[in-house]
PDB file of C-alpha atoms in Angstrom:
ATOM      1  CA  MET C   1      62.067 124.928  69.119  1.00  0.00           C
ATOM      2  CA  SER C   2      64.793 124.280  66.588  1.00  0.00           C
ATOM      3  CA  ARG C   3      66.088 120.818  65.766  1.00  0.00           C
ATOM      4  CA  ARG C   4      69.455 121.706  67.285  1.00  0.00           C
ATOM      5  CA  SER C   5      67.886 123.051  70.455  1.00  0.00           C
ATOM      6  CA  SER C   6      65.593 120.072  70.730  1.00  0.00           C
ATOM      7  CA  SER C   7      68.559 117.727  70.378  1.00  0.00           C
ATOM      8  CA  THR C   8      70.477 119.625  72.994  1.00  0.00           C
ATOM      9  CA  HIS C   9      67.512 119.483  75.356  1.00  0.00           C
ATOM     10  CA  ARG C  10      67.197 115.696  74.957  1.00  0.00           C
ATOM     11  CA  CYS C  11      70.948 115.334  75.623  1.00  0.00           C
ATOM     12  CA  TRP C  12      70.682 117.302  78.817  1.00  0.00           C
ATOM     13  CA  LEU C  13      67.675 115.329  79.845  1.00  0.00           C
ATOM     14  CA  LEU C  14      69.410 111.982  79.213  1.00  0.00           C
ATOM     15  CA  LEU C  15      72.435 113.149  81.245  1.00  0.00           C
ATOM     16  CA  SER C  16      70.137 114.279  84.028  1.00  0.00           C
ATOM     17  CA  LEU C  17      68.350 110.897  84.111  1.00  0.00           C
ATOM     18  CA  CYS C  18      71.743 109.175  84.216  1.00  0.00           C
ATOM     19  CA  ALA C  19      72.874 111.329  87.020  1.00  0.00           C
ATOM     20  CA  VAL C  20      69.730 110.558  89.048  1.00  0.00           C
ATOM     21  CA  ALA C  21      70.149 106.839  88.349  1.00  0.00           C
ATOM     22  CA  LEU C  22      73.786 106.918  89.356  1.00  0.00           C
ATOM     23  CA  ALA C  23      72.962 108.816  92.551  1.00  0.00           C
ATOM     24  CA  ALA C  24      70.171 106.387  93.440  1.00  0.00           C
ATOM     25  CA  GLY C  25      72.613 103.475  92.787  1.00  0.00           C
ATOM     26  CA  CYS C  26      75.180 105.001  95.081  1.00  0.00           C
ATOM     27  CA  ARG C  27      72.546 105.525  97.751  1.00  0.00           C
ATOM     28  CA  ARG C  28      71.550 101.869  97.557  1.00  0.00           C
ATOM     29  CA  GLU C  29      75.223 100.721  97.725  1.00  0.00           C
ATOM     30  CA  SER C  30      75.932 102.864 100.710  1.00  0.00           C
ATOM     31  CA  ALA C  31      72.707 102.169 102.704  1.00  0.00           C
ATOM     32  CA  GLU C  32      72.925 100.254 105.876  1.00  0.00           C
ATOM     33  CA  LEU C  33      71.645  96.658 106.008  1.00  0.00           C
ATOM     34  CA  PRO C  34      68.632  95.937 108.148  1.00  0.00           C
ATOM     35  CA  GLY C  35      69.684  95.483 111.818  1.00  0.00           C
ATOM     36  CA  ALA C  36      72.952  97.324 111.324  1.00  0.00           C
ATOM     37  CA  GLU C  37      72.811  98.808 114.891  1.00  0.00           C
ATOM     38  CA  THR C  38      72.327  95.541 116.701  1.00  0.00           C
ATOM     39  CA  GLY C  39      74.977  94.049 118.974  1.00  0.00           C
ATOM     40  CA  PRO C  40      75.927  91.182 116.583  1.00  0.00           C
ATOM     41  CA  ALA C  41      76.329  93.441 113.542  1.00  0.00           C
ATOM     42  CA  SER C  42      78.299  96.076 115.526  1.00  0.00           C
ATOM     43  CA  ALA C  43      80.684  93.342 116.785  1.00  0.00           C
ATOM     44  CA  VAL C  44      81.523  92.451 113.169  1.00  0.00           C
ATOM     45  CA  ARG C  45      82.109  96.009 112.149  1.00  0.00           C
ATOM     46  CA  GLN C  46      84.330  96.527 115.244  1.00  0.00           C
ATOM     47  CA  LEU C  47      86.596  93.723 114.130  1.00  0.00           C
ATOM     48  CA  ALA C  48      86.814  95.264 110.564  1.00  0.00           C
ATOM     49  CA  HIS C  49      87.632  98.627 112.206  1.00  0.00           C
ATOM     50  CA  TYR C  50      90.529  97.289 114.115  1.00  0.00           C
ATOM     51  CA  LEU C  51      91.957  95.602 110.965  1.00  0.00           C
ATOM     52  CA  LYS C  52      91.593  98.876 109.020  1.00  0.00           C
ATOM     53  CA  ASP C  53      93.569 100.731 111.729  1.00  0.00           C
ATOM     54  CA  ASP C  54      96.239  97.962 111.649  1.00  0.00           C
ATOM     55  CA  ASP C  55      95.478  97.338 115.265  1.00  0.00           C
ATOM     56  CA  LEU C  56      96.052  93.687 115.660  1.00  0.00           C
ATOM     57  CA  VAL C  57      96.149  93.704 119.482  1.00  0.00           C
ATOM     58  CA  GLY C  58      92.750  95.409 119.461  1.00  0.00           C
ATOM     59  CA  TYR C  59      91.453  92.834 116.945  1.00  0.00           C
ATOM     60  CA  ALA C  60      92.523  89.900 119.094  1.00  0.00           C
ATOM     61  CA  ARG C  61      91.141  91.382 122.308  1.00  0.00           C
ATOM     62  CA  ALA C  62      87.782  91.989 120.540  1.00  0.00           C
ATOM     63  CA  ALA C  63      87.737  88.573 118.968  1.00  0.00           C
ATOM     64  CA  VAL C  64      87.645  86.573 122.195  1.00  0.00           C
ATOM     65  CA  PRO C  65      86.424  86.967 125.837  1.00  0.00           C
ATOM     66  CA  PRO C  66      89.003  88.585 128.192  1.00  0.00           C
ATOM     67  CA  ALA C  67      89.694  85.393 130.120  1.00  0.00           C
ATOM     68  CA  GLN C  68      90.444  83.524 126.852  1.00  0.00           C
ATOM     69  CA  TYR C  69      92.857  86.304 125.754  1.00  0.00           C
ATOM     70  CA  THR C  70      94.780  85.942 128.961  1.00  0.00           C
ATOM     71  CA  ARG C  71      94.995  82.163 128.489  1.00  0.00           C
ATOM     72  CA  LEU C  72      96.075  82.591 124.798  1.00  0.00           C
ATOM     73  CA  GLU C  73      98.901  84.846 125.917  1.00  0.00           C
ATOM     74  CA  ALA C  74     100.056  82.216 128.345  1.00  0.00           C
ATOM     75  CA  ALA C  75      99.813  79.481 125.727  1.00  0.00           C
ATOM     76  CA  TRP C  76     101.891  81.710 123.359  1.00  0.00           C
ATOM     77  CA  SER C  77     104.533  82.159 125.999  1.00  0.00           C
ATOM     78  CA  ALA C  78     104.627  78.404 126.575  1.00  0.00           C
ATOM     79  CA  GLY C  79     105.056  77.758 122.846  1.00  0.00           C
ATOM     80  CA  ASP C  80     101.623  76.101 122.525  1.00  0.00           C
ATOM     81  CA  SER C  81      99.869  78.731 120.449  1.00  0.00           C
ATOM     82  CA  ARG C  82     100.378  81.287 117.763  1.00  0.00           C
ATOM     83  CA  TRP C  83      96.781  82.444 117.564  1.00  0.00           C
ATOM     84  CA  PRO C  84      95.491  84.685 115.908  1.00  0.00           C
ATOM     85  CA  LEU C  85      98.361  84.203 113.391  1.00  0.00           C
ATOM     86  CA  SER C  86      97.324  80.602 113.093  1.00  0.00           C
ATOM     87  CA  GLU C  87      94.135  81.928 111.261  1.00  0.00           C
ATOM     88  CA  LEU C  88      96.379  83.039 108.377  1.00  0.00           C
ATOM     89  CA  PRO C  89      97.165  80.610 105.405  1.00  0.00           C
ATOM     90  CA  LEU C  90     100.713  79.212 105.674  1.00  0.00           C
ATOM     91  CA  HIS C  91     101.093  80.854 108.992  1.00  0.00           C
ATOM     92  CA  GLN C  92     103.961  78.489 109.885  1.00  0.00           C
ATOM     93  CA  LYS C  93     106.039  80.202 107.137  1.00  0.00           C
ATOM     94  CA  LEU C  94     105.584  83.694 108.523  1.00  0.00           C
ATOM     95  CA  PRO C  95     108.882  83.861 110.461  1.00  0.00           C
ATOM     96  CA  GLY C  96     110.701  82.579 107.367  1.00  0.00           C
ATOM     97  CA  ILE C  97     109.080  85.227 105.141  1.00  0.00           C
ATOM     98  CA  LEU C  98     110.009  88.023 107.601  1.00  0.00           C
ATOM     99  CA  ALA C  99     113.490  86.615 107.749  1.00  0.00           C
ATOM    100  CA  THR C 100     113.888  86.726 104.007  1.00  0.00           C
ATOM    101  CA  LEU C 101     112.548  90.235 103.857  1.00  0.00           C
ATOM    102  CA  SER C 102     114.842  91.308 106.814  1.00  0.00           C
ATOM    103  CA  ALA C 103     118.100  89.994 105.377  1.00  0.00           C
ATOM    104  CA  ALA C 104     120.804  92.445 104.709  1.00  0.00           C
ATOM    105  CA  ASP C 105     120.848  91.676 101.001  1.00  0.00           C
ATOM    106  CA  ALA C 106     117.038  91.252 100.697  1.00  0.00           C
ATOM    107  CA  GLU C 107     116.466  94.058  98.210  1.00  0.00           C
ATOM    108  CA  THR C 108     119.174  92.845  95.857  1.00  0.00           C
ATOM    109  CA  ARG C 109     118.125  89.208  96.000  1.00  0.00           C
ATOM    110  CA  LEU C 110     114.396  89.943  95.555  1.00  0.00           C
ATOM    111  CA  GLN C 111     114.938  92.392  92.733  1.00  0.00           C
ATOM    112  CA  ARG C 112     117.107  89.800  91.041  1.00  0.00           C
ATOM    113  CA  ALA C 113     114.411  87.165  91.423  1.00  0.00           C
ATOM    114  CA  PHE C 114     111.737  89.521  90.166  1.00  0.00           C
ATOM    115  CA  LYS C 115     113.843  90.375  87.060  1.00  0.00           C
ATOM    116  CA  THR C 116     114.494  86.709  86.374  1.00  0.00           C
ATOM    117  CA  GLN C 117     110.954  85.346  86.851  1.00  0.00           C
ATOM    118  CA  ILE C 118     108.340  88.077  86.529  1.00  0.00           C
ATOM    119  CA  ALA C 119     109.645  91.332  84.802  1.00  0.00           C
ATOM    120  CA  GLY C 120     108.261  91.637  81.292  1.00  0.00           C
ATOM    121  CA  GLN C 121     106.140  88.494  81.691  1.00  0.00           C
ATOM    122  CA  ALA C 122     102.731  90.183  81.855  1.00  0.00           C
ATOM    123  CA  ALA C 123     100.985  87.580  79.722  1.00  0.00           C
ATOM    124  CA  GLY C 124     102.481  84.741  81.788  1.00  0.00           C
ATOM    125  CA  VAL C 125     101.476  86.476  85.050  1.00  0.00           C
ATOM    126  CA  ARG C 126      97.922  86.865  83.782  1.00  0.00           C
ATOM    127  CA  GLN C 127      97.669  83.255  82.769  1.00  0.00           C
ATOM    128  CA  ALA C 128      99.058  82.097  86.056  1.00  0.00           C
ATOM    129  CA  ALA C 129      96.510  84.270  87.966  1.00  0.00           C
ATOM    130  CA  HIS C 130      93.731  82.797  85.808  1.00  0.00           C
ATOM    131  CA  SER C 131      94.863  79.251  86.409  1.00  0.00           C
ATOM    132  CA  LEU C 132      95.238  79.795  90.185  1.00  0.00           C
ATOM    133  CA  GLY C 133      91.771  81.261  90.290  1.00  0.00           C
ATOM    134  CA  LEU C 134      90.302  78.287  88.511  1.00  0.00           C
ATOM    135  CA  PHE C 135      92.202  75.761  90.651  1.00  0.00           C
ATOM    136  CA  GLY C 136      91.280  77.654  93.858  1.00  0.00           C
ATOM    137  CA  ALA C 137      87.564  77.705  93.062  1.00  0.00           C
ATOM    138  CA  GLN C 138      87.588  74.011  92.102  1.00  0.00           C
ATOM    139  CA  TYR C 139      89.509  73.038  95.253  1.00  0.00           C
ATOM    140  CA  LEU C 140      87.128  75.091  97.554  1.00  0.00           C
ATOM    141  CA  GLY C 141      84.141  73.568  95.808  1.00  0.00           C
ATOM    142  CA  SER C 142      85.226  70.029  96.703  1.00  0.00           C
ATOM    143  CA  GLN C 143      87.662  70.064  99.537  1.00  0.00           C
ATOM    144  CA  GLY C 144      87.991  71.482 103.046  1.00  0.00           C
ATOM    145  CA  ASP C 145      85.866  71.499 106.125  1.00  0.00           C
ATOM    146  CA  TYR C 146      83.742  74.479 105.226  1.00  0.00           C
ATOM    147  CA  SER C 147      80.085  75.283 105.632  1.00  0.00           C
ATOM    148  CA  ALA C 148      78.079  76.125 102.511  1.00  0.00           C
ATOM    149  CA  GLU C 149      78.233  79.810 103.394  1.00  0.00           C
ATOM    150  CA  GLN C 150      82.001  79.735 103.956  1.00  0.00           C
ATOM    151  CA  ARG C 151      82.505  77.743 100.778  1.00  0.00           C
ATOM    152  CA  ALA C 152      80.447  80.230  98.716  1.00  0.00           C
ATOM    153  CA  HIS C 153      82.311  83.190 100.260  1.00  0.00           C
ATOM    154  CA  TYR C 154      85.780  81.759  99.667  1.00  0.00           C
ATOM    155  CA  VAL C 155      84.907  80.963  96.062  1.00  0.00           C
ATOM    156  CA  GLN C 156      83.807  84.594  95.608  1.00  0.00           C
ATOM    157  CA  LEU C 157      86.962  85.786  97.264  1.00  0.00           C
ATOM    158  CA  VAL C 158      89.264  83.718  95.147  1.00  0.00           C
ATOM    159  CA  SER C 159      87.460  84.743  91.928  1.00  0.00           C
ATOM    160  CA  ALA C 160      87.702  88.393  92.793  1.00  0.00           C
ATOM    161  CA  LEU C 161      91.372  88.236  93.659  1.00  0.00           C
ATOM    162  CA  SER C 162      92.062  86.209  90.485  1.00  0.00           C
ATOM    163  CA  GLU C 163      90.456  88.849  88.283  1.00  0.00           C
ATOM    164  CA  TRP C 164      92.310  91.548  90.116  1.00  0.00           C
ATOM    165  CA  ALA C 165      95.687  89.764  89.624  1.00  0.00           C
ATOM    166  CA  MET C 166      94.987  89.330  85.946  1.00  0.00           C
ATOM    167  CA  ALA C 167      94.500  93.101  85.504  1.00  0.00           C
ATOM    168  CA  ALA C 168      97.044  94.367  88.022  1.00  0.00           C
ATOM    169  CA  PRO C 169     100.493  95.520  86.792  1.00  0.00           C
ATOM    170  CA  LEU C 170     102.314  92.816  88.693  1.00  0.00           C
ATOM    171  CA  SER C 171     105.180  92.681  86.209  1.00  0.00           C
ATOM    172  CA  ASP C 172     105.963  96.491  86.409  1.00  0.00           C
ATOM    173  CA  PRO C 173     109.541  96.827  87.530  1.00  0.00           C
ATOM    174  CA  LYS C 174     109.157 100.270  89.079  1.00  0.00           C
ATOM    175  CA  LEU C 175     106.246  99.234  91.202  1.00  0.00           C
ATOM    176  CA  ALA C 176     108.140  96.033  92.186  1.00  0.00           C
ATOM    177  CA  GLN C 177     111.169  98.055  93.310  1.00  0.00           C
ATOM    178  CA  LYS C 178     109.060 100.260  95.438  1.00  0.00           C
ATOM    179  CA  ALA C 179     107.002  97.391  96.889  1.00  0.00           C
ATOM    180  CA  ILE C 180     110.230  95.484  97.813  1.00  0.00           C
ATOM    181  CA  GLY C 181     111.626  98.513  99.464  1.00  0.00           C
ATOM    182  CA  ASN C 182     108.488  98.994 101.575  1.00  0.00           C
ATOM    183  CA  LEU C 183     108.160  95.367 102.518  1.00  0.00           C
ATOM    184  CA  THR C 184     111.863  94.989 103.572  1.00  0.00           C
ATOM    185  CA  ALA C 185     111.720  98.143 105.630  1.00  0.00           C
ATOM    186  CA  VAL C 186     108.682  97.127 107.698  1.00  0.00           C
ATOM    187  CA  ALA C 187     109.976  93.630 108.109  1.00  0.00           C
ATOM    188  CA  ARG C 188     113.234  94.835 109.484  1.00  0.00           C
ATOM    189  CA  ALA C 189     111.469  97.283 111.855  1.00  0.00           C
ATOM    190  CA  ALA C 190     109.331  94.381 113.188  1.00  0.00           C
ATOM    191  CA  GLY C 191     112.336  92.412 114.284  1.00  0.00           C
ATOM    192  CA  LEU C 192     110.393  89.126 114.087  1.00  0.00           C
ATOM    193  CA  ASP C 193     112.689  86.985 111.877  1.00  0.00           C
ATOM    194  CA  SER C 194     112.422  83.673 113.783  1.00  0.00           C
ATOM    195  CA  ASP C 195     109.978  81.766 115.966  1.00  0.00           C
ATOM    196  CA  ALA C 196     112.315  82.523 118.909  1.00  0.00           C
ATOM    197  CA  ALA C 197     111.789  86.251 118.215  1.00  0.00           C
ATOM    198  CA  PHE C 198     107.975  85.651 118.295  1.00  0.00           C
ATOM    199  CA  GLN C 199     108.354  83.668 121.463  1.00  0.00           C
ATOM    200  CA  GLN C 200     110.347  86.389 123.197  1.00  0.00           C
ATOM    201  CA  ALA C 201     108.038  89.162 122.129  1.00  0.00           C
ATOM    202  CA  GLY C 202     104.967  87.356 123.447  1.00  0.00           C
ATOM    203  CA  MET C 203     101.506  87.446 121.899  1.00  0.00           C
ATOM    204  CA  SER C 204     100.567  91.133 122.464  1.00  0.00           C
ATOM    205  CA  GLY C 205     104.149  92.323 121.688  1.00  0.00           C
ATOM    206  CA  SER C 206     104.287  90.340 118.445  1.00  0.00           C
ATOM    207  CA  LEU C 207     100.912  91.614 117.310  1.00  0.00           C
ATOM    208  CA  GLN C 208     101.922  95.183 118.074  1.00  0.00           C
ATOM    209  CA  ARG C 209     105.053  94.832 115.997  1.00  0.00           C
ATOM    210  CA  LEU C 210     103.090  93.268 113.143  1.00  0.00           C
ATOM    211  CA  GLY C 211     100.715  96.217 112.875  1.00  0.00           C
ATOM    212  CA  PRO C 212     103.150  98.255 110.715  1.00  0.00           C
ATOM    213  CA  VAL C 213     103.823  95.127 108.674  1.00  0.00           C
ATOM    214  CA  LEU C 214     100.186  94.833 107.915  1.00  0.00           C
ATOM    215  CA  HIS C 215     100.049  98.491 107.032  1.00  0.00           C
ATOM    216  CA  GLY C 216     103.031  98.194 104.654  1.00  0.00           C
ATOM    217  CA  PHE C 217     101.524  95.081 103.006  1.00  0.00           C
ATOM    218  CA  LYS C 218      98.183  96.943 102.479  1.00  0.00           C
ATOM    219  CA  GLN C 219     100.098  99.865 100.976  1.00  0.00           C
ATOM    220  CA  VAL C 220     101.791  97.606  98.562  1.00  0.00           C
ATOM    221  CA  LEU C 221      98.474  96.065  97.458  1.00  0.00           C
ATOM    222  CA  ALA C 222      96.919  99.446  97.070  1.00  0.00           C
ATOM    223  CA  SER C 223      99.752 100.491  94.711  1.00  0.00           C
ATOM    224  CA  TYR C 224      98.656  97.581  92.525  1.00  0.00           C
ATOM    225  CA  GLY C 225      94.970  98.651  92.657  1.00  0.00           C
ATOM    226  CA  LEU C 226      93.733  96.511  95.522  1.00  0.00           C
ATOM    227  CA  SER C 227      92.804  98.610  98.540  1.00  0.00           C
ATOM    228  CA  LEU C 228      91.943  96.445 101.536  1.00  0.00           C
ATOM    229  CA  ASP C 229      91.294  99.602 103.564  1.00  0.00           C
ATOM    230  CA  ASP C 230      88.527 100.526 101.177  1.00  0.00           C
ATOM    231  CA  SER C 231      86.993  97.132 101.604  1.00  0.00           C
ATOM    232  CA  LEU C 232      87.118  97.373 105.334  1.00  0.00           C
ATOM    233  CA  THR C 233      85.783 100.934 105.404  1.00  0.00           C
ATOM    234  CA  GLN C 234      82.867 100.068 103.132  1.00  0.00           C
ATOM    235  CA  LEU C 235      82.012  96.782 104.903  1.00  0.00           C
ATOM    236  CA  ARG C 236      78.299  96.604 105.890  1.00  0.00           C
ATOM    237  CA  ALA C 237      76.788  94.332 108.478  1.00  0.00           C
ATOM    238  CA  GLY C 238      73.237  93.668 109.350  1.00  0.00           C
ATOM    239  CA  LEU C 239      71.304  91.246 111.485  1.00  0.00           C
ATOM    240  CA  VAL C 240      69.593  88.245 109.822  1.00  0.00           C
ATOM    241  CA  VAL C 241      68.303  86.479 112.889  1.00  0.00           C
ATOM    242  CA  GLU C 242      69.007  86.451 116.694  1.00  0.00           C
ATOM    243  CA  ARG C 243      67.811  83.735 118.971  1.00  0.00           C
ATOM    244  CA  GLY C 244      69.014  83.808 122.538  1.00  0.00           C
ATOM    245  CA  ASP C 245      72.795  83.630 122.590  1.00  0.00           C
ATOM    246  CA  GLN C 246      73.151  82.832 118.841  1.00  0.00           C
ATOM    247  CA  ALA C 247      72.800  85.166 115.879  1.00  0.00           C
ATOM    248  CA  THR C 248      73.457  85.350 112.128  1.00  0.00           C
ATOM    249  CA  VAL C 249      74.862  88.507 110.599  1.00  0.00           C
ATOM    250  CA  ARG C 250      74.912  89.298 106.874  1.00  0.00           C
ATOM    251  CA  VAL C 251      78.157  90.909 105.737  1.00  0.00           C
ATOM    252  CA  GLN C 252      78.831  92.702 102.454  1.00  0.00           C
ATOM    253  CA  TYR C 253      81.999  94.354 101.272  1.00  0.00           C
ATOM    254  CA  PRO C 254      83.625  95.414  98.033  1.00  0.00           C
ATOM    255  CA  LEU C 255      86.852  93.725  96.807  1.00  0.00           C
ATOM    256  CA  ALA C 256      88.522  94.289  93.465  1.00  0.00           C
ATOM    257  CA  GLY C 257      85.414  95.593  91.882  1.00  0.00           C
ATOM    258  CA  LYS C 258      83.162  92.868  93.205  1.00  0.00           C
ATOM    259  CA  GLU C 259      80.588  92.960  95.908  1.00  0.00           C
ATOM    260  CA  LEU C 260      81.005  89.960  98.261  1.00  0.00           C
ATOM    261  CA  ASP C 261      78.223  88.724 100.373  1.00  0.00           C
ATOM    262  CA  ILE C 262      78.310  86.199 103.300  1.00  0.00           C
ATOM    263  CA  GLN C 263      76.319  85.239 106.344  1.00  0.00           C
ATOM    264  CA  VAL C 264      78.266  84.496 109.481  1.00  0.00           C
ATOM    265  CA  PRO C 265      77.174  82.974 112.807  1.00  0.00           C
ATOM    266  CA  LEU C 266      77.933  84.678 116.142  1.00  0.00           C
ATOM    267  CA  VAL C 267      77.766  83.548 119.745  1.00  0.00           C
ATOM    268  CA  ARG C 268      77.168  85.596 122.845  1.00  0.00           C
ATOM    269  CA  ARG C 269      79.493  84.934 125.807  1.00  0.00           C
ATOM    270  CA  GLU C 270      79.657  87.056 129.001  1.00  0.00           C
ATOM    271  CA  GLY C 271      77.282  89.503 127.476  1.00  0.00           C
ATOM    272  CA  ARG C 272      79.353  90.182 124.260  1.00  0.00           C
ATOM    273  CA  TRP C 273      79.050  88.871 120.761  1.00  0.00           C
ATOM    274  CA  TYR C 274      81.912  86.992 119.005  1.00  0.00           C
ATOM    275  CA  LEU C 275      82.375  85.199 115.693  1.00  0.00           C
ATOM    276  CA  ALA C 276      81.403  81.507 116.324  1.00  0.00           C
ATOM    277  CA  GLN C 277      84.094  80.204 114.013  1.00  0.00           C
ATOM    278  CA  ILE C 278      86.823  82.069 116.003  1.00  0.00           C
ATOM    279  CA  LEU C 279      85.531  80.854 119.272  1.00  0.00           C
ATOM    280  CA  THR C 280      85.550  77.296 118.043  1.00  0.00           C
ATOM    281  CA  GLU C 281      89.133  77.542 116.805  1.00  0.00           C
ATOM    282  CA  VAL C 282      90.275  79.232 120.048  1.00  0.00           C
ATOM    283  CA  ASP C 283      88.496  76.581 122.164  1.00  0.00           C
ATOM    284  CA  THR C 284      90.488  73.959 120.239  1.00  0.00           C
ATOM    285  CA  VAL C 285      93.760  75.820 120.597  1.00  0.00           C
ATOM    286  CA  LEU C 286      93.299  76.250 124.352  1.00  0.00           C
ATOM    287  CA  ALA C 287      92.321  72.624 124.856  1.00  0.00           C
ATOM    288  CA  ALA C 288      95.428  71.521 123.077  1.00  0.00           C
ATOM    289  CA  ALA C 289      97.561  73.974 125.113  1.00  0.00           C
ATOM    290  CA  ALA C 290      96.007  72.691 128.415  1.00  0.00           C
ATOM    291  CA  ALA C 291      96.817  69.105 127.281  1.00  0.00           C
ATOM    292  CA  ALA C 292     100.416  69.974 126.374  1.00  0.00           C
ATOM    293  CA  GLU C 293     100.906  71.741 129.789  1.00  0.00           C
ATOM    294  CA  ALA C 294      99.432  68.830 131.621  1.00  0.00           C
ATOM    295  CA  ALA C 295     101.764  66.440 129.847  1.00  0.00           C
ATOM    296  CA  ARG C 296     104.772  68.518 130.615  1.00  0.00           C
ATOM    297  CA  GLY C 297     103.735  68.566 134.256  1.00  0.00           C
ATOM    298  CA  ALA C 298     103.146  64.870 134.387  1.00  0.00           C
ATOM    299  CA  ALA C 299     106.373  63.857 132.660  1.00  0.00           C
ATOM    300  CA  PRO C 300     109.081  62.875 135.147  1.00  0.00           C
ATOM    301  CA  PRO C 301     112.565  64.310 134.662  1.00  0.00           C
ATOM    302  CA  THR C 302     115.180  62.207 132.925  1.00  0.00           C
ATOM    303  CA  ALA C 303     117.943  61.135 135.283  1.00  0.00           C
ATOM    304  CA  ASP C 304     121.538  60.141 134.560  1.00  0.00           C
ATOM    305  CA  PRO C 305     123.021  57.041 136.086  1.00  0.00           C
ATOM    306  CA  ALA C 306     123.818  58.916 139.238  1.00  0.00           C
ATOM    307  CA  GLY C 307     120.188  59.945 139.661  1.00  0.00           C
ATOM    308  CA  ALA C 308     120.648  63.653 138.806  1.00  0.00           C
ATOM    309  CA  PRO C 309     118.285  65.201 136.315  1.00  0.00           C
ATOM    310  CA  ASP C 310     119.865  65.426 132.808  1.00  0.00           C
ATOM    311  CA  ALA C 311     119.083  68.953 131.575  1.00  0.00           C
ATOM    312  CA  ALA C 312     120.423  68.240 128.156  1.00  0.00           C
ATOM    313  CA  GLU C 313     117.545  65.798 127.494  1.00  0.00           C
ATOM    314  CA  LYS C 314     114.721  68.089 128.578  1.00  0.00           C
ATOM    315  CA  PRO C 315     112.613  69.110 125.625  1.00  0.00           C
ATOM    316  CA  ALA C 316     112.849  72.731 124.487  1.00  0.00           C
ATOM    317  CA  ILE C 317     109.197  73.843 124.020  1.00  0.00           C
ATOM    318  CA  SER C 318     110.003  76.696 121.689  1.00  0.00           C
ATOM    319  CA  SER C 319     112.151  74.507 119.358  1.00  0.00           C
ATOM    320  CA  ALA C 320     109.373  71.980 119.000  1.00  0.00           C
ATOM    321  CA  LYS C 321     107.189  74.543 117.265  1.00  0.00           C
ATOM    322  CA  PRO C 322     107.319  75.472 113.612  1.00  0.00           C
TER     323      PRO C 322
END
């Protein structure tokens, strides 16, 4: 065999070995976790499936027992709950954000703000993303009422998002123009520009209207290189342990080029599995709603000097909420 043919043979052999190694690596990444077909693991994947499909009503119904869902709808209508939106960071500001995006001159104002503060500031944006990532990791490491698993997961999450933001073309004017157009369009279509609008639409109605908003938000992130749908599609869940009505599930999913890993506790109620953290939050929400309802029922009406109820002094439930 000539030197040239021998060199070519070694090159092909090396490429073949690399291909085999890559294929094996892909198989390992896509392999199911142990216990993937168990009830607890399936419940976690079902929630991810609803989020991927932008089905917020389906997500909410799957997240809690049917009786609690009905009570949550009633609490929403009474102005005592905004679950599951209350699970979001800064959820109180959501009506205001949608109002800003829905305004008639939203595109002009947001484009002007982008040009003034972000356009052409790639280095500054990268530094801000880096600083926020460091601050977020430090804060989560020392503050908040989190379990060790939650804290580790949130630190991973902040780190991954910070690295994505540092590399993403966030200061690109063309991408910003398209993103602003998409977000303003879905916000206007939702028609949820105030808390009164959320109140009138009700829980299921609001979640149904927010589905396209979630879809538009995910499309914008994907245009900047962050695909939440890919993360949800590739999410894997497997059973760690199951004892009676309690279980622990291991969840892995990719985000911004990182593989995130967390273990989450689940609880079985009425024969179905639910995330323990969500049930704890919902129990708290419903207890507060029941207390508010009882207080309203126990409070005597305010009377004017003639003894007639003064309607002007009755508290407006919806206006008392953020």
